[in-house]
Tab-separated table of C-alpha atoms and ligand atoms in Angstrom:
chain	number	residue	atom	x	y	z
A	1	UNK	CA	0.000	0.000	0.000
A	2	UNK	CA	1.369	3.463	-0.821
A	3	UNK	CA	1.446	6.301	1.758
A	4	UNK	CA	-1.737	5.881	4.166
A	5	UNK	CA	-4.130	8.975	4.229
A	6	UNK	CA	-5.188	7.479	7.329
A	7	UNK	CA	-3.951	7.550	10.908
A	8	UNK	CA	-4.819	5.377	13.460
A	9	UNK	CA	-1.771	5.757	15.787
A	10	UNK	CA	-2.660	4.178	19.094
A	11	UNK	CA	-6.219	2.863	18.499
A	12	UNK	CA	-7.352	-0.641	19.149
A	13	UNK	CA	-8.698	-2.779	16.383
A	14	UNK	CA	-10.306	-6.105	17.057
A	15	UNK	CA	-10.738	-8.563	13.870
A	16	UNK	CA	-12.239	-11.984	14.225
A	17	UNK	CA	-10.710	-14.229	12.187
A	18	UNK	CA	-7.854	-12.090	11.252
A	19	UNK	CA	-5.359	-14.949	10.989
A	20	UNK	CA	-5.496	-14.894	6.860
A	21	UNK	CA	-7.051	-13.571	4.131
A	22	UNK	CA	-9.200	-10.520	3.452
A	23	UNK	CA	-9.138	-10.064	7.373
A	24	UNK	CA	-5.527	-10.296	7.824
A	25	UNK	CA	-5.217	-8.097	5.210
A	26	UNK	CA	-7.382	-5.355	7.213
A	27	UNK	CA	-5.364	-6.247	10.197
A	28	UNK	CA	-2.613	-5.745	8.222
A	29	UNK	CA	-3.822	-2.333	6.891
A	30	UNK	CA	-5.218	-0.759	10.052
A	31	UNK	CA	-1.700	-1.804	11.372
A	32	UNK	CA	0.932	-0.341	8.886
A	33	UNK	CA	-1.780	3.229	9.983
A	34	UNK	CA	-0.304	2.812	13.635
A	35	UNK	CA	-3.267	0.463	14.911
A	36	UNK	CA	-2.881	-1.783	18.154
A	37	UNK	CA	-4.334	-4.804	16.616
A	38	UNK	CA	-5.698	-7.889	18.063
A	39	UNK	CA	-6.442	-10.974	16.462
A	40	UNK	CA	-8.738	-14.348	17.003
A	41	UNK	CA	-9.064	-16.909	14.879
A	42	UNK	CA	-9.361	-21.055	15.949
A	43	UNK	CA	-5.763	-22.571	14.732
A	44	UNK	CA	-3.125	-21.252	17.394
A	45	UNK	CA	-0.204	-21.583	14.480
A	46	UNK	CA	-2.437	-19.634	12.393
A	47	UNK	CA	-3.076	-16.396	15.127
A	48	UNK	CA	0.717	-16.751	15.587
A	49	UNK	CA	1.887	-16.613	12.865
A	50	UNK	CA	-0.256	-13.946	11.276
A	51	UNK	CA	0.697	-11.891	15.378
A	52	UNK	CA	3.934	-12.434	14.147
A	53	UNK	CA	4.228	-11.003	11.041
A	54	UNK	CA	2.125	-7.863	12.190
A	55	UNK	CA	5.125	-7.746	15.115
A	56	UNK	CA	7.473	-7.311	12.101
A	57	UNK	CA	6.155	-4.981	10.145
A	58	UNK	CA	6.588	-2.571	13.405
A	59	UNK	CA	2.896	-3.030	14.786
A	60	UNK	CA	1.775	-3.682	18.435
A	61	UNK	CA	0.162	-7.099	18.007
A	62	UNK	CA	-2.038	-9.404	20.166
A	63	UNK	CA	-3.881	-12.756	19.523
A	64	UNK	CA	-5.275	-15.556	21.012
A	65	UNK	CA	-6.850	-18.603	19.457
A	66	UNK	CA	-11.012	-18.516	19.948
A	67	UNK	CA	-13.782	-20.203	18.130
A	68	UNK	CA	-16.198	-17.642	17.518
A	69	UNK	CA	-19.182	-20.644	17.794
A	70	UNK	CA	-17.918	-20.859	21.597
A	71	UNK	CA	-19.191	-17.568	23.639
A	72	UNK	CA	-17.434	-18.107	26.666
A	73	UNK	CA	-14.184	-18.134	24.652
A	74	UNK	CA	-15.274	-14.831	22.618
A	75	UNK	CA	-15.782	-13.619	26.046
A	76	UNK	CA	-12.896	-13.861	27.480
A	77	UNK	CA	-10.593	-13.498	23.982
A	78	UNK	CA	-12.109	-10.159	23.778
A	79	UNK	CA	-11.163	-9.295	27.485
A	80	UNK	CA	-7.554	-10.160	27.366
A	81	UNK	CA	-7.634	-8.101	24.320
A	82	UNK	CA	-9.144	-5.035	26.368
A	83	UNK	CA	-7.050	-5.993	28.951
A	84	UNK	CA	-3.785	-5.427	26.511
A	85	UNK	CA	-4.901	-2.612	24.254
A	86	UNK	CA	-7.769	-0.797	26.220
A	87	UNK	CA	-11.165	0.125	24.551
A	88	UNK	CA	-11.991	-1.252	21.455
A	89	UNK	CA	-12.320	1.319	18.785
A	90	UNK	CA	-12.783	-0.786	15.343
A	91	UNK	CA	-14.681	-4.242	15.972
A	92	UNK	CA	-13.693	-6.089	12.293
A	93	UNK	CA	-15.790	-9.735	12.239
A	94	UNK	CA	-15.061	-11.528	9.676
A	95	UNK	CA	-15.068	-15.097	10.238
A	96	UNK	CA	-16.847	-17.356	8.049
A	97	UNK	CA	-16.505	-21.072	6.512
A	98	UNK	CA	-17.836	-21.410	2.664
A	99	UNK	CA	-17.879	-24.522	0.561
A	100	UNK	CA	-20.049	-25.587	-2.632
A	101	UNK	CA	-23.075	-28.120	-1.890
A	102	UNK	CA	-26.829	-28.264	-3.276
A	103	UNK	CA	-29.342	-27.872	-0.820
A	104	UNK	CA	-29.775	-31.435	-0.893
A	105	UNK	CA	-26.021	-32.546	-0.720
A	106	UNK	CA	-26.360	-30.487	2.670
A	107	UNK	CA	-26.684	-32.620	6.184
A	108	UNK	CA	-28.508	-29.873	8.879
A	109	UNK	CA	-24.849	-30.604	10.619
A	110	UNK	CA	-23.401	-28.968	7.183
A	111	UNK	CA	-26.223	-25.992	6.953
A	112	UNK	CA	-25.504	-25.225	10.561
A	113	UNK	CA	-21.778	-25.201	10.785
A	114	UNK	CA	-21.962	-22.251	8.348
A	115	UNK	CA	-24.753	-20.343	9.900
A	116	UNK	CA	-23.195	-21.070	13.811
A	117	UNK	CA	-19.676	-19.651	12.374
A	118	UNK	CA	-20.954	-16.916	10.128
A	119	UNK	CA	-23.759	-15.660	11.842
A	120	UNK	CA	-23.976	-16.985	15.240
A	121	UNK	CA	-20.463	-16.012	15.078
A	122	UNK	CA	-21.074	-12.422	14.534
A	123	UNK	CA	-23.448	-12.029	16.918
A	124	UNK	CA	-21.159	-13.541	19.585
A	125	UNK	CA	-18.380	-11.109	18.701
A	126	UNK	CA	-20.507	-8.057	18.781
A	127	UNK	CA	-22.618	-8.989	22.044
A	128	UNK	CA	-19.727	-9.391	23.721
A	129	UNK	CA	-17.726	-7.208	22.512
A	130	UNK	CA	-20.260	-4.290	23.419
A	131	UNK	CA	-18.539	-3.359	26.757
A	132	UNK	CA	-15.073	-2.886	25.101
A	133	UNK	CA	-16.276	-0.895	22.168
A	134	UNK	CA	-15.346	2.820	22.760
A	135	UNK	CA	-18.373	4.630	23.389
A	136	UNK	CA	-19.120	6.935	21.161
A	137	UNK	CA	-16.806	6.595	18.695
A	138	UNK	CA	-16.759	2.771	18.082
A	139	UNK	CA	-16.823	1.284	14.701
A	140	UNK	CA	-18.044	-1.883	14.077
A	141	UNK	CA	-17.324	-3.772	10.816
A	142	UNK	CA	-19.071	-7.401	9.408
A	143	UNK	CA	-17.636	-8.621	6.245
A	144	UNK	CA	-20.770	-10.078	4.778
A	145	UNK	CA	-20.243	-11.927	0.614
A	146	UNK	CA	-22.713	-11.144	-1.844
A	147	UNK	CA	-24.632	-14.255	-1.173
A	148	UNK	CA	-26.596	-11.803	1.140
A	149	UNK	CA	-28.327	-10.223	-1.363
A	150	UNK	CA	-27.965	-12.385	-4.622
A	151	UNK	CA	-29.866	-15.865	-4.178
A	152	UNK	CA	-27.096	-18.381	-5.482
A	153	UNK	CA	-27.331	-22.229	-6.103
A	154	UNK	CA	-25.112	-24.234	-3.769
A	155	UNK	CA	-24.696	-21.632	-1.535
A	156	UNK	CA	-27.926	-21.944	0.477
A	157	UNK	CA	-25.914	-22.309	3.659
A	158	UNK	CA	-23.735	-19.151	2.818
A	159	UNK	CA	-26.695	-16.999	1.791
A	160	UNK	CA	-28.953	-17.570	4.749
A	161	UNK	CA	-26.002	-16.818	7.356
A	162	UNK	CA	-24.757	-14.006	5.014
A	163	UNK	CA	-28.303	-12.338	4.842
A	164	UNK	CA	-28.479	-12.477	8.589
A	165	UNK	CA	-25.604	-10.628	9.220
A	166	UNK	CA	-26.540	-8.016	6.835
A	167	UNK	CA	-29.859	-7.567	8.997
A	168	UNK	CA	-27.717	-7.757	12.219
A	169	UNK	CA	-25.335	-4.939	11.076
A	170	UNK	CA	-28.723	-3.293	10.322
A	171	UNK	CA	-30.595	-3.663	13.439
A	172	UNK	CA	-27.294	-2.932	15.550
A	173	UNK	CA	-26.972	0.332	13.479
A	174	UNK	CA	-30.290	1.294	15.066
A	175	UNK	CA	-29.695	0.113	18.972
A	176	UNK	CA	-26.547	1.096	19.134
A	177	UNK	CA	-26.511	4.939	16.880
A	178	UNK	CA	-27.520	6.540	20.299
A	179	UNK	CA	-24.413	5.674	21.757
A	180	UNK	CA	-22.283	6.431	19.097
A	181	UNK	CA	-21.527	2.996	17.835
A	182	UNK	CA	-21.544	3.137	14.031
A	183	UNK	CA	-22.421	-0.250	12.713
A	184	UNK	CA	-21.517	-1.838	8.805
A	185	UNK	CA	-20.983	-4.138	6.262
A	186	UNK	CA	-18.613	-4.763	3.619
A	187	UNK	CA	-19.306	-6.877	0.806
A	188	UNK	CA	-15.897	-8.267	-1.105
A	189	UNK	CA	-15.810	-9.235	-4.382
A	190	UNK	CA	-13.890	-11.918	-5.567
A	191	UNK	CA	-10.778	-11.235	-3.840
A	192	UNK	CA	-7.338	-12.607	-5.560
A	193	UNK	CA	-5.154	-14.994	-3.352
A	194	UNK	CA	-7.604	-15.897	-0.566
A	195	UNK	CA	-9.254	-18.971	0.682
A	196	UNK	CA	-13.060	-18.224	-0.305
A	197	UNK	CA	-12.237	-17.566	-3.830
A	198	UNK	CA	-10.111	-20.889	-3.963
A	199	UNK	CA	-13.700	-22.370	-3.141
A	200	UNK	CA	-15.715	-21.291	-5.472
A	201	UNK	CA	-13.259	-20.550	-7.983
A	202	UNK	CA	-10.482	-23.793	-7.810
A	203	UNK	CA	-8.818	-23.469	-11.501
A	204	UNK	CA	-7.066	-21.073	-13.688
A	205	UNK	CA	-9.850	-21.174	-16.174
A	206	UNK	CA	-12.868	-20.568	-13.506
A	207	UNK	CA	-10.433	-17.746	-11.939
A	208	UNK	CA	-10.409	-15.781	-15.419
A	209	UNK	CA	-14.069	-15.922	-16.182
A	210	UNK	CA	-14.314	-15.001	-12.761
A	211	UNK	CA	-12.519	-11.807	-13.626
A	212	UNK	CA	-13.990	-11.077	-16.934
A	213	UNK	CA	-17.495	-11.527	-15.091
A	214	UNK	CA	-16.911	-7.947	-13.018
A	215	UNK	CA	-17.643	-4.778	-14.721
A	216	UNK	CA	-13.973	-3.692	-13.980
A	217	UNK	CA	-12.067	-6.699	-15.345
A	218	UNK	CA	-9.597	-7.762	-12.675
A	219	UNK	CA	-9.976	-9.429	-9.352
A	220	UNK	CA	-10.269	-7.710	-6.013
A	221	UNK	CA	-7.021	-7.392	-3.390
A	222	UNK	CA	-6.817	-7.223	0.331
A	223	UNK	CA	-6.026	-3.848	0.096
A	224	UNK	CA	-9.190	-3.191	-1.920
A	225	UNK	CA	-10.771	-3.940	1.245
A	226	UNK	CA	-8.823	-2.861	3.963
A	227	UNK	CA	-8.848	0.749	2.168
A	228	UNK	CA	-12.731	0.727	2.600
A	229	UNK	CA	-12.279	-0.205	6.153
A	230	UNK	CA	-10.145	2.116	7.138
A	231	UNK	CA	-12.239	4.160	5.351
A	232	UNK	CA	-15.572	3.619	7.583
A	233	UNK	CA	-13.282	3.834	10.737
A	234	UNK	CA	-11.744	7.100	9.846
A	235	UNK	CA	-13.588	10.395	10.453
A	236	UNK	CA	-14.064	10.268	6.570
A	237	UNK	CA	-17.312	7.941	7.464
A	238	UNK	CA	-18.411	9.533	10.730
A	239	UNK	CA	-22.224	9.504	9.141
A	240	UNK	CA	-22.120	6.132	7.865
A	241	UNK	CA	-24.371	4.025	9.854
A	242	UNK	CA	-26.494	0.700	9.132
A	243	UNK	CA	-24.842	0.452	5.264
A	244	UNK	CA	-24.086	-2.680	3.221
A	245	UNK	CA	-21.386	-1.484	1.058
A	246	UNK	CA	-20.359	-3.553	-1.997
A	247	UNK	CA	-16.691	-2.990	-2.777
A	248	UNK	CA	-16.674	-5.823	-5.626
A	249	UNK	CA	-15.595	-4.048	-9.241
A	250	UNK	CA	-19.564	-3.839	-9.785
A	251	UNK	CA	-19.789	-7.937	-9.783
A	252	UNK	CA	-22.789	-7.700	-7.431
A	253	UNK	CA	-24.743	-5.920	-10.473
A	254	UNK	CA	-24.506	-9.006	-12.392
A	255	UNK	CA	-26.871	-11.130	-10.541
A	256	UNK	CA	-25.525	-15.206	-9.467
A	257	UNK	CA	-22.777	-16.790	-10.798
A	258	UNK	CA	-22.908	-20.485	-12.132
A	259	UNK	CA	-21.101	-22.589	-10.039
A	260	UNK	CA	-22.389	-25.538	-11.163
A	261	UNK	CA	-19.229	-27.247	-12.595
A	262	UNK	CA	-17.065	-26.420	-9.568
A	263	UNK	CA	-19.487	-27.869	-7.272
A	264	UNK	CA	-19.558	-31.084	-9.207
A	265	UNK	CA	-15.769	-31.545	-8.842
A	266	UNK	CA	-15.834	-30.652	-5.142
A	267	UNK	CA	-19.007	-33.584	-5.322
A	268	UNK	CA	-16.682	-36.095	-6.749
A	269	UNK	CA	-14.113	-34.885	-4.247
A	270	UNK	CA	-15.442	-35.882	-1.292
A	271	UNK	CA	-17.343	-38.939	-2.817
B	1	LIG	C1	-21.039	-30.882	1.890
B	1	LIG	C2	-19.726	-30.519	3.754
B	1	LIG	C3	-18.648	-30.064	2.952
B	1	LIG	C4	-18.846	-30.041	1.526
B	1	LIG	C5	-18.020	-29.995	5.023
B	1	LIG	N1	-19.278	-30.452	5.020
B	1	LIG	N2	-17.609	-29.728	3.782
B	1	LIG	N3	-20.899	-30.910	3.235
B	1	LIG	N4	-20.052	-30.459	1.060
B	1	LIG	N5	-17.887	-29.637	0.695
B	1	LIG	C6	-20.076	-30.894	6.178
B	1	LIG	C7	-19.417	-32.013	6.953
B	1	LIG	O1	-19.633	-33.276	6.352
B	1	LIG	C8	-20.118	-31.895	8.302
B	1	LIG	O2	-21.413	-32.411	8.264
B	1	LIG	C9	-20.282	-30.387	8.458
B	1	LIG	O3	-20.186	-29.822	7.133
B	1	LIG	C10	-19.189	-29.770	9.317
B	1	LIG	O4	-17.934	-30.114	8.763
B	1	LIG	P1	-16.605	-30.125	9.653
B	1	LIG	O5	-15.469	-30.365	8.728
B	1	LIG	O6	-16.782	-31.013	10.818
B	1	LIG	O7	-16.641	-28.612	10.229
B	1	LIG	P2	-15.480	-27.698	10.783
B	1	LIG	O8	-14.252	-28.501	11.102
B	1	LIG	O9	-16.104	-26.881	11.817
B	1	LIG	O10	-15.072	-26.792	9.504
B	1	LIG	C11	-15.934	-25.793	9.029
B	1	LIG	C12	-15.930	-25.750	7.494
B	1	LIG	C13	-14.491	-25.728	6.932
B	1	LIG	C14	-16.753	-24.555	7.078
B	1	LIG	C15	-16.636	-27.038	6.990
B	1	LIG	O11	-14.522	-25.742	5.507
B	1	LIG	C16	-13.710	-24.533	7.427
B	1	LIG	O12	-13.116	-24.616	8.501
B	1	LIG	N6	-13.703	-23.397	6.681
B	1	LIG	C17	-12.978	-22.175	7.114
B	1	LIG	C18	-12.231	-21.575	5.976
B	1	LIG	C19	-13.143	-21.082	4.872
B	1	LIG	O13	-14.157	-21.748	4.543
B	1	LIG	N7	-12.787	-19.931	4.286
B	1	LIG	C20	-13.583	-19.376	3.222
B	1	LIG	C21	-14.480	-18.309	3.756
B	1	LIG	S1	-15.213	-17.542	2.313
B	1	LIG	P3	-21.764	-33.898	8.866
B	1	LIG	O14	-23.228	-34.035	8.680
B	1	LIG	O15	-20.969	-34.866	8.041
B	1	LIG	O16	-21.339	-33.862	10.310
B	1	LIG	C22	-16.848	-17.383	2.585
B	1	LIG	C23	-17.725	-17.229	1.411
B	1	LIG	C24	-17.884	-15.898	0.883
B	1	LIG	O17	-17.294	-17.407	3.654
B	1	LIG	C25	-18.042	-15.850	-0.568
B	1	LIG	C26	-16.754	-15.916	-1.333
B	1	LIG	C27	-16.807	-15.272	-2.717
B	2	LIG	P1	-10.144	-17.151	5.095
B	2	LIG	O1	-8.725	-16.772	4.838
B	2	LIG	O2	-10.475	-18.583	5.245
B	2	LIG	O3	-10.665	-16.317	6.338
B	2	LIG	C1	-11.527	-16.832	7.300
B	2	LIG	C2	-10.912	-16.559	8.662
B	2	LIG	O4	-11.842	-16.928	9.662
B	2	LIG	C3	-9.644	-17.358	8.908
B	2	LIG	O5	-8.726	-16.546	9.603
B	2	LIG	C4	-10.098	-18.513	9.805
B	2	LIG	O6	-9.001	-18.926	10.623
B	2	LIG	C5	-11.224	-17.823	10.578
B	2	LIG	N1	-12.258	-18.729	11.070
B	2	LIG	C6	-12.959	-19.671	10.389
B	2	LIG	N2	-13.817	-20.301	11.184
B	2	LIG	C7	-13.674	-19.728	12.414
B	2	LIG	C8	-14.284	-19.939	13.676
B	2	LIG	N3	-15.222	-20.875	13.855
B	2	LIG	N4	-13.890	-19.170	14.723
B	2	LIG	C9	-12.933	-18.227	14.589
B	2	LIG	N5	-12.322	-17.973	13.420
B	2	LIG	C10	-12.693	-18.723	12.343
B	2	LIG	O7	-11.104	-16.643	3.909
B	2	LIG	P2	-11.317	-15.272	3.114
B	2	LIG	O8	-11.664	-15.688	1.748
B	2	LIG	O9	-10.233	-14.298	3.318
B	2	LIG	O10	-12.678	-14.742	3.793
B	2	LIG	C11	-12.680	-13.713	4.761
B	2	LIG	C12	-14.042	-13.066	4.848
B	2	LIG	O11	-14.384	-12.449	3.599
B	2	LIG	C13	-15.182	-14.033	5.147
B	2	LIG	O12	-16.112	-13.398	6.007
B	2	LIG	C14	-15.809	-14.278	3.793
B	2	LIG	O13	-17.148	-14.661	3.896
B	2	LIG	C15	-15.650	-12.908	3.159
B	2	LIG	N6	-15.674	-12.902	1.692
B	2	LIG	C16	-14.628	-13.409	0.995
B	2	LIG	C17	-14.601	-13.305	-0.390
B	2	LIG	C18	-13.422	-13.776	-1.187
B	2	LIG	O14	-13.333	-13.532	-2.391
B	2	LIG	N7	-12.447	-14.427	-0.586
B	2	LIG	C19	-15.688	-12.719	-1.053
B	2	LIG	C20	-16.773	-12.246	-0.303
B	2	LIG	C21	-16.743	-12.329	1.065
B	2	LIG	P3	-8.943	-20.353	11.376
B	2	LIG	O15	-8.944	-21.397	10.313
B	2	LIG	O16	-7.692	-20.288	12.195
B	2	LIG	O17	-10.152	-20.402	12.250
């Protein structure tokens, strides 16, 4: 990232499941602006290594292992975080599992895991991180997918829990406006290099029509991201409340994607 028109020198940022990815890669951004960042994800190697690497580029770096299905260990994640870095000023959840299945290839174990992690999971790391967040000033950030919004075969699982968090961010905005909590979403678009685009899109081939699908002809990066992030958080989007913001090259415009072929091969997979 070039030189940052954003400064965050000494503020505490909180991102669930911030070990890789499109979260890291806020983590990442929020930290090269002078952010104390924390960090939970479930794999301990993972949190380390991603706390480590944060460490290096210069940044003031905490993390813990959590699952964000388990409350208690939410709780108490997001209290030795407070404990290390004081009030939480940007909440970041972003913690999600995706994989191709048809409604009927689902088991209710399968539907569930994805709705307990992606939306049981953000409302587990907002509840309880309401008593850190700064107050007023706190920004609170859900990285939803376009499955919200855009009904898509064998993604049932992901839309549901997607479209739930969009209506959490919403209904948060509302309750907690009055006390200066700002509350949003951020939609990515296919975003190069990262684990949920590996998913949906597992070959060269599928990557390129990918790319050729959105109206500006490339594939997202983290940075796309972590730029509208920081964005929200800064005073820059002090009246942005209760908004589901697609930062996606315009690919949301073009209604569902076919994922029919890659969710035969994942089929066979697994068979
Ligand atoms: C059908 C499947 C399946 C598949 C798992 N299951 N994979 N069913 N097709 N491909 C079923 C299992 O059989 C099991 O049901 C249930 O789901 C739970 O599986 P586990 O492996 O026990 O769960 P767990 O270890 O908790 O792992 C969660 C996970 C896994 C979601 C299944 O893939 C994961 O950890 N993902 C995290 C990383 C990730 O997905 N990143 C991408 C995020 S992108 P039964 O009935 O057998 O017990 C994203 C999408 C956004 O969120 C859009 C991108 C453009
Ligand atoms: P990713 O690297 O797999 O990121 C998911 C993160 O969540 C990982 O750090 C993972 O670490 C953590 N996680 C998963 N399950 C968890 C749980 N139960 N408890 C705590 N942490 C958990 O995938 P990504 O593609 O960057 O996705 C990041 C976010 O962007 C997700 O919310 C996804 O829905 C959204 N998104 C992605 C794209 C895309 O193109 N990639 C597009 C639209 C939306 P552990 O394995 O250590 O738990």
């Amino acid at each position: 990232m070039n030189a940052l028109p954003f400064d965050f020198t000494g503020r505490h940022v909180f991102v669930a499941g911030g070990s890789s990815g499109i979260n890291f890669g806020i983590a990442q951004g929020f930290a090269r602006a002078g952010a104390n960042v924390s960090i939970i994800s479930r794999s301990a190697d993972k949190v380390a290594s991603a706390v480590a690497q944060l460490q290096a580029g210069g940044a003031h770096a905490f993390g813990t292992p959590a699952d964000v299905r388990q409350p208690e260990a939410v709780q108490q994640a997001l209290q030795a975080a407070a404990d290390r870095f004081g009030p939480i000023d940007v909440l970041v959840s972003g913690a999600a599992g995706n994989f191709l299945a048809s409604a009927l290839d689902l088991s209710p174990n399968a539907f569930k895991t994805v709705v307990d992690i992606d939306l049981m999971g953000s409302f587990h790391v907002a509840r309880f991180a309401h008593p850190h967040l700064r107050q007023p000033g706190a920004c609170v950030i859900q990285i939803s997918a376009s499955q919200a919004f855009t009904p898509t075969p064998f993604q049932a699982h992901v839309c549901a829990a997607k479209a739930g968090v969009d209506m959490l961010t919403q209904v948060l905005a509302m309750e907690w406006g009055p006390q200066g909590i700002r509350v949003n979403s951020i939609v990515p678009g296919p975003i190069a290099d990262t684990e949920g685009l590996k998913r949906l899109a597992p070959t060269e081939d599928t990557l390129a029509a990918m790319a050729q699908r959105v109206p500006l002809r490339r594939l997202g990066r983290t940075e796309d991201i972590a730029r509208m992030a920081m964005l929200l958080a800064s005073d820059w989007g002090s009246y942005i409340t209760g908004a589901i913001i697609p930062v996606d090259g315009g690919l949301a415009l073009t209604g569902p994607r076919d994922f029919s072929a890659a969710a035969a091969a994942s089929k066979r997979e697994r068979a």
